[in-house]
Amino acid sequence: MFCHPVGSIIGNAHYENYLLIHQNVTIGASKEDIYPKFGEGIILYASSQVIGTCNISNNVIFAAGATVVNEDIPANKLVFGQSRNLVLKEHDGETINKFFVR
């Protein structure tokens, strides 16, 4: 679902069901032309970026401005910050359940 996709760049990544994209999101390849893989129940808030060799597990929320490059993210996490200095926090799924009926 594209909530407000203005300025977003959505690359040829692997996407599962239940993906929500806000404005200025970037999903792209690394210089090796390898794209991310997304599980189910993903929310990317404004200006978040996922680039390169990334395996994103189920039920992950990317905060506004979060940038992940060539890193894996485990399930049920809130992602803040930028690669090498990422902050991952647990979440209870309430936000994801507001958007997706599974």
Short mmCIF file of N, CA and C in Angstrom, two decimals, residues 23-90:
data_model
loop_
_atom_site.label_atom_id
_atom_site.label_comp_id
_atom_site.label_asym_id
_atom_site.label_seq_id
_atom_site.Cartn_x
_atom_site.Cartn_y
_atom_site.Cartn_z
N GLN A 23 6.14 8.77 2.12
CA GLN A 23 6.85 9.62 1.18
C GLN A 23 8.37 9.55 1.33
N ASN A 24 9.03 9.75 0.18
CA ASN A 24 10.50 9.84 0.08
C ASN A 24 11.22 8.58 0.55
N VAL A 25 10.59 7.43 0.46
CA VAL A 25 11.23 6.16 0.81
C VAL A 25 12.11 5.71 -0.35
N THR A 26 13.26 5.13 -0.02
CA THR A 26 14.14 4.59 -1.05
C THR A 26 14.41 3.12 -0.74
N ILE A 27 14.16 2.28 -1.73
CA ILE A 27 14.52 0.86 -1.67
C ILE A 27 15.36 0.61 -2.90
N GLY A 28 16.66 0.27 -2.69
CA GLY A 28 17.54 0.16 -3.84
C GLY A 28 18.62 -0.88 -3.69
N ALA A 29 19.38 -1.04 -4.76
CA ALA A 29 20.45 -2.03 -4.81
C ALA A 29 21.76 -1.43 -4.34
N SER A 30 22.64 -2.33 -3.89
CA SER A 30 24.01 -1.93 -3.62
C SER A 30 24.76 -1.91 -4.94
N LYS A 31 26.01 -1.56 -4.90
CA LYS A 31 26.77 -1.50 -6.16
C LYS A 31 26.95 -2.88 -6.79
N GLU A 32 26.68 -3.94 -6.03
CA GLU A 32 26.72 -5.29 -6.59
C GLU A 32 25.40 -5.64 -7.26
N ASP A 33 24.47 -4.70 -7.35
CA ASP A 33 23.15 -4.90 -7.94
C ASP A 33 22.34 -5.95 -7.19
N ILE A 34 22.47 -5.96 -5.87
CA ILE A 34 21.71 -6.87 -5.01
C ILE A 34 20.71 -6.05 -4.22
N TYR A 35 19.44 -6.45 -4.31
CA TYR A 35 18.35 -5.72 -3.67
C TYR A 35 17.95 -6.38 -2.35
N PRO A 36 17.27 -5.65 -1.48
CA PRO A 36 16.79 -6.19 -0.20
C PRO A 36 15.69 -7.24 -0.40
N LYS A 37 15.47 -8.02 0.65
CA LYS A 37 14.36 -8.98 0.72
C LYS A 37 13.54 -8.63 1.94
N PHE A 38 12.22 -8.45 1.74
CA PHE A 38 11.32 -8.05 2.81
C PHE A 38 10.37 -9.18 3.17
N GLY A 39 10.15 -9.37 4.48
CA GLY A 39 9.14 -10.31 4.95
C GLY A 39 7.77 -9.64 4.94
N GLU A 40 6.82 -10.20 5.66
CA GLU A 40 5.47 -9.67 5.73
C GLU A 40 5.33 -8.62 6.83
N GLY A 41 4.42 -7.68 6.61
CA GLY A 41 4.10 -6.70 7.63
C GLY A 41 5.18 -5.66 7.84
N ILE A 42 5.55 -4.95 6.78
CA ILE A 42 6.63 -3.96 6.84
C ILE A 42 6.04 -2.56 6.66
N ILE A 43 6.49 -1.63 7.50
CA ILE A 43 6.09 -0.23 7.37
C ILE A 43 7.37 0.60 7.23
N LEU A 44 7.42 1.41 6.18
CA LEU A 44 8.53 2.33 5.96
C LEU A 44 7.99 3.76 6.05
N TYR A 45 8.36 4.46 7.12
CA TYR A 45 7.92 5.83 7.29
C TYR A 45 8.78 6.78 6.47
N ALA A 46 8.42 8.05 6.44
CA ALA A 46 9.02 9.06 5.57
C ALA A 46 10.54 9.06 5.61
N SER A 47 11.12 9.13 4.42
CA SER A 47 12.56 9.25 4.22
C SER A 47 13.37 8.08 4.74
N SER A 48 12.75 6.93 4.97
CA SER A 48 13.53 5.75 5.35
C SER A 48 14.12 5.13 4.10
N GLN A 49 15.26 4.41 4.28
CA GLN A 49 15.97 3.83 3.17
C GLN A 49 16.42 2.42 3.52
N VAL A 50 16.25 1.49 2.59
CA VAL A 50 16.76 0.14 2.73
C VAL A 50 17.49 -0.17 1.44
N ILE A 51 18.80 -0.39 1.56
CA ILE A 51 19.64 -0.50 0.37
C ILE A 51 20.58 -1.70 0.47
N GLY A 52 20.66 -2.46 -0.60
CA GLY A 52 21.65 -3.52 -0.70
C GLY A 52 21.23 -4.85 -0.13
N THR A 53 22.21 -5.61 0.33
CA THR A 53 22.01 -6.96 0.83
C THR A 53 21.40 -6.91 2.22
N CYS A 54 20.08 -6.81 2.28
CA CYS A 54 19.35 -6.73 3.54
C CYS A 54 18.26 -7.80 3.55
N ASN A 55 18.18 -8.55 4.61
CA ASN A 55 17.07 -9.47 4.83
C ASN A 55 16.24 -8.90 5.97
N ILE A 56 15.06 -8.43 5.64
CA ILE A 56 14.19 -7.80 6.62
C ILE A 56 13.11 -8.82 6.99
N SER A 57 13.10 -9.22 8.25
CA SER A 57 12.15 -10.23 8.71
C SER A 57 10.74 -9.65 8.81
N ASN A 58 9.80 -10.43 9.30
CA ASN A 58 8.40 -10.02 9.41
C ASN A 58 8.18 -8.97 10.49
N ASN A 59 7.17 -8.13 10.28
CA ASN A 59 6.69 -7.17 11.27
C ASN A 59 7.77 -6.18 11.71
N VAL A 60 8.37 -5.51 10.74
CA VAL A 60 9.42 -4.53 11.02
C VAL A 60 8.91 -3.15 10.63
N ILE A 61 9.17 -2.17 11.50
CA ILE A 61 8.78 -0.78 11.25
C ILE A 61 10.05 0.06 11.18
N PHE A 62 10.19 0.82 10.09
CA PHE A 62 11.32 1.72 9.92
C PHE A 62 10.86 3.13 10.28
N ALA A 63 11.49 3.74 11.25
CA ALA A 63 11.16 5.10 11.67
C ALA A 63 11.53 6.08 10.57
N ALA A 64 10.98 7.26 10.64
CA ALA A 64 11.31 8.31 9.68
C ALA A 64 12.82 8.55 9.68
N GLY A 65 13.41 8.52 8.50
CA GLY A 65 14.84 8.77 8.36
C GLY A 65 15.74 7.59 8.64
N ALA A 66 15.20 6.44 9.00
CA ALA A 66 16.04 5.26 9.26
C ALA A 66 16.71 4.82 7.96
N THR A 67 17.98 4.47 8.05
CA THR A 67 18.73 4.03 6.87
C THR A 67 19.45 2.73 7.17
N VAL A 68 19.12 1.70 6.40
CA VAL A 68 19.73 0.39 6.57
C VAL A 68 20.43 0.03 5.27
N VAL A 69 21.74 -0.24 5.37
CA VAL A 69 22.53 -0.60 4.20
C VAL A 69 23.28 -1.89 4.51
N ASN A 70 22.99 -2.92 3.72
CA ASN A 70 23.68 -4.21 3.83
C ASN A 70 23.65 -4.80 5.25
N GLU A 71 22.49 -4.74 5.90
CA GLU A 71 22.31 -5.32 7.23
C GLU A 71 20.99 -6.07 7.29
N ASP A 72 20.94 -7.09 8.13
CA ASP A 72 19.72 -7.85 8.34
C ASP A 72 18.99 -7.31 9.58
N ILE A 73 17.67 -7.34 9.53
CA ILE A 73 16.85 -6.88 10.65
C ILE A 73 15.96 -8.04 11.10
N PRO A 74 16.04 -8.43 12.38
CA PRO A 74 15.19 -9.52 12.88
C PRO A 74 13.72 -9.09 12.99
N ALA A 75 12.85 -10.06 13.21
CA ALA A 75 11.40 -9.82 13.28
C ALA A 75 11.01 -8.96 14.47
N ASN A 76 9.87 -8.29 14.32
CA ASN A 76 9.23 -7.52 15.40
C ASN A 76 10.10 -6.41 15.97
N LYS A 77 10.72 -5.65 15.10
CA LYS A 77 11.61 -4.57 15.54
C LYS A 77 11.15 -3.22 15.01
N LEU A 78 11.43 -2.20 15.79
CA LEU A 78 11.38 -0.81 15.35
C LEU A 78 12.82 -0.43 15.01
N VAL A 79 13.05 0.17 13.86
CA VAL A 79 14.39 0.50 13.41
C VAL A 79 14.56 2.01 13.42
N PHE A 80 15.58 2.48 14.14
CA PHE A 80 15.91 3.90 14.24
C PHE A 80 17.36 4.10 13.84
N GLY A 81 17.71 5.29 13.33
CA GLY A 81 19.10 5.63 13.07
C GLY A 81 19.58 5.17 11.71
N GLN A 82 20.89 5.05 11.61
CA GLN A 82 21.52 4.68 10.36
C GLN A 82 22.47 3.52 10.57
N SER A 83 22.71 2.77 9.48
CA SER A 83 23.59 1.61 9.56
C SER A 83 24.89 1.95 10.26
N ARG A 84 25.39 0.98 10.97
CA ARG A 84 26.54 1.04 11.87
C ARG A 84 26.16 1.65 13.21
N ASN A 85 25.08 2.40 13.26
CA ASN A 85 24.60 2.98 14.51
C ASN A 85 23.10 2.76 14.67
N LEU A 86 22.60 1.65 14.16
CA LEU A 86 21.17 1.38 14.24
C LEU A 86 20.75 1.12 15.68
N VAL A 87 19.53 1.54 15.98
CA VAL A 87 18.91 1.21 17.26
C VAL A 87 17.69 0.37 16.93
N LEU A 88 17.64 -0.84 17.49
CA LEU A 88 16.52 -1.74 17.26
C LEU A 88 15.79 -1.93 18.57
N LYS A 89 14.47 -1.73 18.53
CA LYS A 89 13.65 -1.91 19.72
C LYS A 89 12.52 -2.88 19.40
N GLU A 90 12.09 -3.62 20.41
CA GLU A 90 10.95 -4.52 20.25
C GLU A 90 9.67 -3.70 20.13
#
